[in-house]
Structures are given as structure tokens and as C-alpha cells.
Amino acid sequence: MAELEAGSISMAAGGGGRLRNALSGMLCAFALLLIGVLAFSIRLFSVIKYESVIHEFDPYFNYRVTQFLSKSGIYEFWNWFDDRTWYPLGRVIGGTVYPGLTLTAGTIWWLLNSLNIPLSVETVCVFTAPIFSANASWATYLLTKEAKGHGAGLMAATILAMVPSYISRSVAGSYDNEAVAIFALIFTFYLYVKTLNTGSLFYATLNALSYFYMVCSWGGYTFIINLIPMHVLLCIVTGRYSSRLYVAYAPLVVLGTLLAALVPVVGFNAVLTSEHFASFLVFIILHVVALVYYIKGLLTPRLFKVAMTFVLTVGLALCLAVVAILAALVASSPTKGWSGRSLSLLDPTYASKYIPIIASVSEHQPPTWPSYFMAINVLAFLVPAGIISCFLPLSDASSFSVLYLVTSVYFSGVMVRLMLVLAPAVCILSGIALSEAFNVLTRSMKFQRPISDDTLPTAGDSTPGSSSTATITTSTKNANIKKEKMGTISKERSSKKSRKETELVGSSPVRPEKEEKLCVLPSEASAMGILFLIMLCGLYVIHCVWAAAEAYSAPSIVLTSRSHDGLHVYDDFRESYAWLRHNTEVDDKVASWWDYGYQTTAMANRTVIVDNNTWNNTHIATVGTAMSSPEKGAWEIFNSLDVKYVLVVFGGLIGYPSDDINKFLWMVRIGGGEFPHIKEQDYLRDGNYRVDAQGTPTMLNCLMYKLCYYRFAETDGKGFDRARRYEIGRKHFKLTHFEEVFTTQHWMVRIYKLKPQKNRVRGKLKLKLKSSSKTSLMRKGAGKKNPWQ
């Protein structure tokens, strides 16, 4: 009877455990669903407050490419030569873009239309980023779960769904590469850690495919192919090598590199550029270490020393040969095999010294401390606690999280755009910190609540450590059960080598039972700690909602401002592009600074000289030289490029700071880098850049000044520039080679037309007639005597 009762009790306990696991799984799935809805909905403020429209500059090119893909098909897309950009050079679109975003949105549009859901391409493009932000949150849960369990995963996913740094690049309408690339980045890291924990070749293959999708989506894939080798090398150095590490890394390098080479914009750069060399070097080191471990299991200690000497000698020689080959390849390149952006990350001063076109981009500037607080807010205070939690205990997954944080902190400090890469790492470690803190505090509350008389200790045992005694008793029972399980597993394993590897190498995401022996805090301290964490989370939520609703929801193409008389809307950009579309010929060429090239091509459907691709520095320098030159010299440059219209952006009337006058110094620097007669000192007065009465004659006579300030003094009689807060220097002047054809309502965009060339033939005939009459008079006078002789 006793055995039957024990059996029924065990069955009931097993059934209760299964029911509890099922309920916890359902709650976890429901929580993830809510997190996905949160991530999607918090990014819809831009559509709710304004309208469904594409934001910024680069997304307009991606939208235009997606339109072409949906109309013409995949084969036409790969072979598309765009003659409306970079005139007269043109651009091969299929071989110069990262196609991941375009193919993803095009596939979504095709699937929806196949299901008779007739959404436009623009609508799909607007909502692609919010959809993939939900995917990124779920991928964050999976990655954090591998390191510290389900609770930390849910907490990290919730934080990432709202973090302002990620919202800034994924609001509805932000149709840029990062919209899908961040999801691919996190998911690739998850599959790597999952393979590291399981040793499954299936997950290793999925990891290579995920890396391929990342390569298709964004040039930031080089961060992955350098971070993972760093972690593999860290595991080898710290003595954590295992067969699972080999399975996690070797297929990624082989399959990932082969797949990356299939992307046209990458091609053979996957094996020839310096950004990828670290992965190959670690690949060789990993094989040498694997060979050493394999030989060690076959030979006696004495023979192993001899073999070890031989392997190290051959391996060192092989590594030196590879390094020599790589050094020769690197030495043959002027930039040592690195791209300009990569060199800017390694040397923050490189771009400002040698490549001003990269330094001129605002998102390539280093961030300020307020930028960090705006991007991650209170998470900055939780990250140190998360790092400590990762070391208690240290596993392969937690060490990868810490390494990810350290590297992303460095790169975000160099370039403000890469704060987007920092956001997932901060969210993961903050989620771990909050989860561990809530575990400790709630467990302290649990052990100090009143319990029944059956479980209370006797009076003789009533000591201050009674709660800890109960905890230790539970831990002892769990430890005994675990020992029995480990004993069964060890009996099933046949080889001694496998047992040693299991005991000495590798780590598991499951935390050991000895962690349950944490000290129990007083109930008052636990309650105060929980309230403090809830308040901290509440402040974070308030900040994130404000950032999503106010800071990042306004589209850059439609500007707004508030004053004492209400809300003002400035729709000058679309007004100017509509004028170009309806009042100019289809084949007319429009010149502007490269910032507005994508929008002009997509919205005005006109040919541009330069755009945001910035692949040809000489072509951009030519436009910069024209803007920096006097009116006649600029007319000659634009006329040689078949330009008919010139577009400038001017914010002096309404106080818009991001206009062409504030960008003009970069035009001078980029132009002077290719054409030495353009000197930056000629435009500066005592080291300052001025357009008032103290401005230099070169500055006040250049084309950019004239096109921006032409007739500006007529607006208020003084010519007061509200963007730069002073009165302009040269007010009343006329244009001789350009004529104003359109100025928007708030003077933000001004369009000028090149005047036609003067009739030189008529002028030459007049000169010939004058010269012939002078010659005849001289001849007539030669026949007369000079009375003064």
C-alpha cells in the first residue's frame, strides 16, 4: 500500500509539474505577443499624428527601388541601370545596393496581394520597420533566454520594444536598411549562442543563413563577422574550447563567406578586405586547437608532447604564411584593405583628415553624453548590475553578452549612428539585471511570509537563520535529485574522454542549484527595492513614450513648430518637388547638394547630378566647387553638366538650421580636396564662418550665398537671418547667369534656372565690323600729312 501511495503521489506531482509547465508556456507566449504588439504600436505615432509618409532621405531611394521591383520583377531589378542618378555617369542599382530590405518589403507586398489584400507599395514600406521591431524583440528574448533564462528574456524583450535608440530608426515611415538589419543582427547572435549551447549542426546551418540575410540587409554585417571570432578566441584563451564551439563557428565561416560572396555589392570583398581577415585567422587557430585536443585523446602523455611540438611548429608556420599573404594583400591597397567608414571607426580622426565626405554626414559624428541619456535613459545605471550578473556564473552565452556590450560601447562612441547597435546589448544586460533583482527581492518576500504550523520549525530550532535553513533543505533535496540524474547519465556514457569533456569544458545556460543559497533580505528592504524598481521602470516607460511621440515621430520632409499662435506646418519640400514634376521637362537635370538627390529623383522624377550614395567623391566635389565659385564660374560648371535647374535649401526666414548655408563649409572642404583653387581660408574671417558684414569677399560673392539671399532683404527690409541670428552682409545684388523660377511659401526651397548662353556669333560680327572700320580709318589717315611733323 505504501508503494502504491508513493506511486500515486509521484504521478500527481508529475502531472502537476506538466500542468505548471504548460501554463507557464502559455503565459510566456501571451507575454511575447503583448511585447510584439507594444513594439509595433509605439512606433505608429508618426502615422497617427501626421500621415503615412516615408521619412528622411535614404528611405526615398529604397522606396523607389521597391516600386521598380514590384513592377518589373527580380531579374530586371538585378540588371537595372538607373540613368536618372549621377548624370552623366548613371548607376547600376542591382550591383550597388544591399537588397535585403527591398526584397523583404517586395515579398510582403507580393504575399498580401496574393491573398487579395490590395495594399500599396508605399503602405508596405511605411509599416515594414514596426513589423520587424516586433521580430527584433522576440529575437532578443531568445538570445537572453539562452544566457539567463525565460524571465530575463521577457524583461530584455520588453525593454528593447521601447528603447528610444531603436525607435529612432524604426518608426513607421523609416524605411531604411536598419529596419530589418537589427532583427537579423540579434537573430544571428541568438543562433550562434544556441549552437554553442547545443552543438547542433542544424542551428549552425540556420546561423549561416541568418548571417547571409544580414549581409543582404546592411553593411554593418562586418560587426558580426568580427565579434563572433573575438568571442571564439576568448573561449580558446580561457580554456573553454569544446566540440560545440567548433560546430558553432566553422560552418559560419565557410557557409557564411560563400553566401556573402553571392551578394553583388559584396562579391569578392568577403575574402579580400581587411574587415574579414580576423575571421579567417581565428578559423585557422580553431582548427589547430581542435587538432591538439584530438591528438591528446589518442596518444600517451609522452608521445603527446612530441606531437604537440610538431603541431605547434607546423601551425605557427602556417599562421605566419597566412599573415604574410594577408600583409601583402593589405600593403597593395592605399587604405590597407579597409573601407573609409571602417578606418573612421578604428581612427576617429581619419575621416576629418582624409575623407570629408564621410565626416560631413551628421550621423557619422561622435555622440555627446546627452545623446546617450536620450537613447538609453535609465538603462545606463542597470548595465553594470547586468555585467555582474553575467559573471554569476559565467557561461559562454553570458560572456558573449558582455563582449557584445564592450565592443558596441566603443563603436557607438565613435559614430552616433552605431548607438543603434549598442541598444540590443544594453537591453539584454538591463533585462538580466532587472530579472535577477526581482528574483532576489520576491524570493525574500516569499520566505518571510507566514506559513502553516506543519512547516514551522520547533522552538528549539527557531533561530534567525531558520528561513535560510528551509532554503538550504530545499537546495539539498534538489541537489540529491540532480546527483541521481547525473549518475544515470554518467553510467550511460561509455567513454572516459566524453566524461572529462562534460566535466571540464563548456557551459550550460541552466544555472546551478547552488545559486539558490542567496541571503534573504528583510521584508521592508525587499518591498522598498521592488517599489524602487517599479518606479524606475515607470520613468523609463514615460521617457520612451515621449521619445516615440515627440522626438522621433515627425517626418523630416514635413516640418512643424509651435509658437504662441499655435502649430505651424512647413511643407516646402513636397511643394518644391511637385513644382519640378509639373513645370519642368522630363529630361531636365537638377543640381543640388547630395543630401536632396534621393528625394528629387523619387518625388520629382527628375535627373540629378549627385545623390546620397556618395560613391564618387570627384563628382560631389565638382558640385561643391560650383556652389563655392563666383556666379560666372559656377554657371560654366553647371552648363558643362547639362544642368538646367539649381535647387538650394534656405532656412534664414523661418530659422531652419539644417540648410545649405550651414552645410556650405563642407562643400568648400570637399571641393577643395579635389580642386586646389578652392581654399577654405578664403571663406573664413579670423577662423570664423560668417555671412554678415564681416564675411569675406569670397564668401559674399559665391553662388551659394547669392542663391540663398537673393531678394532676402525685401522680406523685412533688413535681411535678418533667423537661423544664424544676425543681419546678412550683402543685401542688394542682381543675378546675371541665373534667374529665380520658384520659391516655396516659407522660402525653405529656392529653385533657379540657368540663363541661356549669349549669342556669341552676333558679338563676333560686331567685333569684326568695328575692327574693319578702325583699319580703314587708319589707312585713310595714312595718306594725309601730319601738320605737326
Tab-separated table of N, CA, C and O in Angstrom, residues 81-91 356-357 589-595 597 601 607-629 634 636-643 666-675 678:
chain	number	residue	atom	x	y	z
A	81	PHE	N	19.891	49.583	-64.760
A	81	PHE	CA	20.827	50.708	-64.856
A	81	PHE	C	20.012	51.981	-64.772
A	81	PHE	O	19.188	52.280	-65.638
A	82	ASP	N	20.239	52.747	-63.712
A	82	ASP	CA	19.462	53.958	-63.444
A	82	ASP	C	20.164	55.146	-64.068
A	82	ASP	O	21.238	55.565	-63.613
A	83	ASP	N	19.551	55.719	-65.092
A	83	ASP	CA	20.156	56.866	-65.767
A	83	ASP	C	19.663	58.197	-65.221
A	83	ASP	O	20.015	59.255	-65.751
A	84	ARG	N	18.849	58.157	-64.161
A	84	ARG	CA	18.354	59.388	-63.563
A	84	ARG	C	19.168	59.812	-62.347
A	84	ARG	O	18.795	60.758	-61.660
A	85	THR	N	20.232	59.132	-62.074
A	85	THR	CA	21.103	59.500	-60.956
A	85	THR	C	22.537	59.618	-61.449
A	85	THR	O	22.943	58.944	-62.406
A	86	TRP	N	23.296	60.479	-60.804
A	86	TRP	CA	24.717	60.657	-61.086
A	86	TRP	C	24.972	60.930	-62.570
A	86	TRP	O	25.854	60.336	-63.184
A	87	TYR	N	24.165	61.837	-63.111
A	87	TYR	CA	24.345	62.203	-64.512
A	87	TYR	C	25.718	62.855	-64.707
A	87	TYR	O	26.144	63.663	-63.884
A	88	PRO	N	26.462	62.539	-65.765
A	88	PRO	CA	26.117	61.619	-66.859
A	88	PRO	C	26.609	60.186	-66.645
A	88	PRO	O	26.614	59.395	-67.576
A	89	LEU	N	27.029	59.833	-65.424
A	89	LEU	CA	27.619	58.518	-65.189
A	89	LEU	C	26.561	57.427	-65.057
A	89	LEU	O	26.718	56.330	-65.592
A	90	GLY	N	25.479	57.701	-64.330
A	90	GLY	CA	24.481	56.683	-64.059
A	90	GLY	C	24.916	55.748	-62.938
A	90	GLY	O	26.010	55.869	-62.375
A	91	ARG	N	24.067	54.784	-62.635
A	91	ARG	CA	24.357	53.855	-61.542
A	91	ARG	C	23.700	52.504	-61.810
A	91	ARG	O	22.529	52.441	-62.180
A	356	PRO	N	36.488	64.051	-46.169
A	356	PRO	CA	35.487	64.972	-45.605
A	356	PRO	C	34.059	64.606	-45.973
A	356	PRO	O	33.128	65.000	-45.279
A	357	ILE	N	33.849	63.845	-47.049
A	357	ILE	CA	32.504	63.450	-47.428
A	357	ILE	C	31.881	62.561	-46.353
A	357	ILE	O	30.671	62.603	-46.111
A	589	LYS	N	17.846	68.291	-66.068
A	589	LYS	CA	18.758	67.898	-64.988
A	589	LYS	C	18.713	68.944	-63.877
A	589	LYS	O	18.745	70.146	-64.150
A	590	VAL	N	18.678	68.453	-62.646
A	590	VAL	CA	18.591	69.320	-61.470
A	590	VAL	C	19.840	69.131	-60.628
A	590	VAL	O	20.202	67.992	-60.290
A	591	ALA	N	20.491	70.223	-60.292
A	591	ALA	CA	21.680	70.187	-59.441
A	591	ALA	C	21.313	70.681	-58.044
A	591	ALA	O	20.594	71.673	-57.889
A	592	SER	N	21.795	69.980	-57.048
A	592	SER	CA	21.632	70.374	-55.649
A	592	SER	C	22.745	69.691	-54.864
A	592	SER	O	23.503	68.885	-55.425
A	593	TRP	N	22.823	70.001	-53.580
A	593	TRP	CA	23.767	69.267	-52.740
A	593	TRP	C	23.274	67.842	-52.604
A	593	TRP	O	22.085	67.549	-52.724
A	594	TRP	N	24.181	66.902	-52.330
A	594	TRP	CA	23.845	65.485	-52.440
A	594	TRP	C	22.764	65.031	-51.456
A	594	TRP	O	22.108	64.014	-51.671
A	595	ASP	N	22.518	65.795	-50.389
A	595	ASP	CA	21.512	65.404	-49.403
A	595	ASP	C	20.126	65.218	-50.017
A	595	ASP	O	19.334	64.393	-49.550
A	597	GLY	N	19.358	64.462	-53.255
A	597	GLY	CA	19.316	63.739	-54.517
A	597	GLY	C	18.265	62.644	-54.554
A	597	GLY	O	17.503	62.518	-55.522
A	601	THR	N	14.877	62.623	-57.077
A	601	THR	CA	14.626	61.564	-58.052
A	601	THR	C	13.315	60.846	-57.785
A	601	THR	O	12.562	60.545	-58.718
A	607	THR	N	16.235	63.989	-63.256
A	607	THR	CA	17.619	63.518	-63.212
A	607	THR	C	18.458	64.436	-62.326
A	607	THR	O	18.360	65.664	-62.422
A	608	VAL	N	19.276	63.828	-61.468
A	608	VAL	CA	20.123	64.590	-60.552
A	608	VAL	C	21.594	64.336	-60.875
A	608	VAL	O	21.947	63.328	-61.504
A	609	ILE	N	22.420	65.230	-60.444
A	609	ILE	CA	23.862	65.118	-60.688
A	609	ILE	C	24.524	64.250	-59.629
A	609	ILE	O	25.348	63.389	-59.932
A	610	VAL	N	24.163	64.448	-58.353
A	610	VAL	CA	24.694	63.647	-57.250
A	610	VAL	C	23.540	63.304	-56.325
A	610	VAL	O	22.504	63.981	-56.310
A	611	ASP	N	23.719	62.241	-55.547
A	611	ASP	CA	22.700	61.883	-54.555
A	611	ASP	C	23.371	61.291	-53.331
A	611	ASP	O	24.600	61.320	-53.190
A	612	ASN	N	22.567	60.686	-52.448
A	612	ASN	CA	23.042	60.262	-51.135
A	612	ASN	C	23.918	59.023	-51.168
A	612	ASN	O	24.405	58.595	-50.119
A	613	ASN	N	24.136	58.418	-52.325
A	613	ASN	CA	25.002	57.238	-52.395
A	613	ASN	C	26.471	57.598	-52.170
A	613	ASN	O	27.241	56.788	-51.659
A	614	THR	N	26.865	58.794	-52.546
A	614	THR	CA	28.209	59.357	-52.312
A	614	THR	C	29.333	58.419	-52.730
A	614	THR	O	30.347	58.320	-52.046
A	615	TRP	N	29.146	57.706	-53.852
A	615	TRP	CA	30.177	56.750	-54.269
A	615	TRP	C	31.287	57.411	-55.077
A	615	TRP	O	32.382	56.861	-55.189
A	616	ASN	N	31.029	58.600	-55.634
A	616	ASN	CA	32.019	59.268	-56.485
A	616	ASN	C	32.358	60.611	-55.862
A	616	ASN	O	31.618	61.589	-56.008
A	617	ASN	N	33.481	60.669	-55.184
A	617	ASN	CA	33.868	61.879	-54.473
A	617	ASN	C	34.172	63.029	-55.427
A	617	ASN	O	33.892	64.193	-55.134
A	618	THR	N	34.723	62.720	-56.602
A	618	THR	CA	35.067	63.770	-57.575
A	618	THR	C	33.818	64.466	-58.091
A	618	THR	O	33.793	65.689	-58.267
A	619	HIS	N	32.780	63.686	-58.354
A	619	HIS	CA	31.537	64.261	-58.854
A	619	HIS	C	30.907	65.182	-57.816
A	619	HIS	O	30.409	66.268	-58.154
A	620	ILE	N	30.923	64.759	-56.544
A	620	ILE	CA	30.387	65.607	-55.483
A	620	ILE	C	31.251	66.850	-55.303
A	620	ILE	O	30.736	67.953	-55.075
A	621	ALA	N	32.557	66.681	-55.419
A	621	ALA	CA	33.458	67.829	-55.303
A	621	ALA	C	33.210	68.838	-56.426
A	621	ALA	O	33.360	70.047	-56.219
A	622	THR	N	32.815	68.361	-57.595
A	622	THR	CA	32.504	69.272	-58.697
A	622	THR	C	31.307	70.147	-58.362
A	622	THR	O	31.315	71.365	-58.609
A	623	VAL	N	30.269	69.539	-57.792
A	623	VAL	CA	29.098	70.322	-57.380
A	623	VAL	C	29.474	71.282	-56.255
A	623	VAL	O	29.052	72.451	-56.244
A	624	GLY	N	30.279	70.814	-55.289
A	624	GLY	CA	30.722	71.681	-54.207
A	624	GLY	C	31.546	72.845	-54.718
A	624	GLY	O	31.423	73.973	-54.217
A	625	THR	N	32.375	72.597	-55.717
A	625	THR	CA	33.174	73.673	-56.317
A	625	THR	C	32.288	74.695	-57.009
A	625	THR	O	32.523	75.911	-56.915
A	626	ALA	N	31.247	74.220	-57.695
A	626	ALA	CA	30.326	75.145	-58.364
A	626	ALA	C	29.619	76.030	-57.345
A	626	ALA	O	29.481	77.245	-57.541
A	627	MET	N	29.169	75.446	-56.239
A	627	MET	CA	28.484	76.237	-55.214
A	627	MET	C	29.436	77.225	-54.552
A	627	MET	O	28.999	78.267	-54.061
A	628	SER	N	30.720	76.914	-54.526
A	628	SER	CA	31.713	77.773	-53.864
A	628	SER	C	32.301	78.819	-54.793
A	628	SER	O	33.036	79.701	-54.336
A	629	SER	N	32.016	78.737	-56.064
A	629	SER	CA	32.619	79.620	-57.058
A	629	SER	C	31.766	80.858	-57.275
A	629	SER	O	30.587	80.894	-56.909
A	634	ALA	N	30.489	79.230	-61.675
A	634	ALA	CA	29.508	78.189	-61.349
A	634	ALA	C	28.623	77.897	-62.544
A	634	ALA	O	28.285	76.725	-62.810
A	636	GLU	N	29.410	78.080	-65.672
A	636	GLU	CA	30.178	77.278	-66.628
A	636	GLU	C	30.253	75.812	-66.198
A	636	GLU	O	30.143	74.902	-67.030
A	637	ILE	N	30.432	75.564	-64.914
A	637	ILE	CA	30.496	74.179	-64.427
A	637	ILE	C	29.156	73.484	-64.624
A	637	ILE	O	29.080	72.364	-65.150
A	638	PHE	N	28.069	74.135	-64.210
A	638	PHE	CA	26.751	73.519	-64.342
A	638	PHE	C	26.357	73.351	-65.811
A	638	PHE	O	25.726	72.353	-66.179
A	639	ASN	N	26.723	74.311	-66.626
A	639	ASN	CA	26.388	74.203	-68.049
A	639	ASN	C	27.119	73.030	-68.699
A	639	ASN	O	26.567	72.353	-69.588
A	640	SER	N	28.352	72.757	-68.247
A	640	SER	CA	29.100	71.610	-68.797
A	640	SER	C	28.469	70.286	-68.385
A	640	SER	O	28.704	69.263	-69.051
A	641	LEU	N	27.675	70.277	-67.320
A	641	LEU	CA	26.997	69.065	-66.862
A	641	LEU	C	25.553	68.997	-67.362
A	641	LEU	O	24.789	68.136	-66.914
A	642	ASP	N	25.164	69.870	-68.276
A	642	ASP	CA	23.804	69.919	-68.831
A	642	ASP	C	22.751	70.235	-67.775
A	642	ASP	O	21.588	69.843	-67.902
A	643	VAL	N	23.142	70.919	-66.722
A	643	VAL	CA	22.200	71.284	-65.675
A	643	VAL	C	21.306	72.413	-66.166
A	643	VAL	O	21.770	73.376	-66.790
A	666	TRP	N	31.215	72.334	-45.657
A	666	TRP	CA	31.585	71.013	-46.156
A	666	TRP	C	31.694	71.012	-47.677
A	666	TRP	O	32.507	70.274	-48.245
A	667	MET	N	30.887	71.827	-48.342
A	667	MET	CA	31.025	71.944	-49.803
A	667	MET	C	32.387	72.507	-50.161
A	667	MET	O	33.025	72.059	-51.119
A	668	VAL	N	32.835	73.470	-49.365
A	668	VAL	CA	34.153	74.062	-49.616
A	668	VAL	C	35.252	73.032	-49.363
A	668	VAL	O	36.189	72.892	-50.172
A	669	ARG	N	35.158	72.287	-48.271
A	669	ARG	CA	36.198	71.309	-47.943
A	669	ARG	C	36.248	70.178	-48.961
A	669	ARG	O	37.326	69.755	-49.387
A	670	ILE	N	35.081	69.661	-49.340
A	670	ILE	CA	35.058	68.557	-50.310
A	670	ILE	C	35.521	69.042	-51.672
A	670	ILE	O	36.291	68.368	-52.360
A	671	GLY	N	35.073	70.228	-52.069
A	671	GLY	CA	35.530	70.776	-53.352
A	671	GLY	C	37.013	71.072	-53.355
A	671	GLY	O	37.718	70.792	-54.332
A	672	GLY	N	37.521	71.622	-52.244
A	672	GLY	CA	38.948	71.914	-52.166
A	672	GLY	C	39.815	70.680	-52.122
A	672	GLY	O	40.997	70.733	-52.478
A	673	GLY	N	39.247	69.537	-51.700
A	673	GLY	CA	40.019	68.306	-51.698
A	673	GLY	C	40.351	67.811	-53.090
A	673	GLY	O	41.350	67.097	-53.281
A	674	GLU	N	39.526	68.165	-54.085
A	674	GLU	CA	39.765	67.739	-55.471
A	674	GLU	C	40.267	68.878	-56.350
A	674	GLU	O	40.994	68.644	-57.314
A	675	PHE	N	39.887	70.110	-56.041
A	675	PHE	CA	40.259	71.269	-56.861
A	675	PHE	C	40.980	72.269	-55.972
A	675	PHE	O	40.349	72.982	-55.178
A	678	ILE	N	40.133	76.039	-54.689
A	678	ILE	CA	39.147	76.313	-53.635
A	678	ILE	C	39.850	76.146	-52.295
A	678	ILE	O	40.240	75.052	-51.919
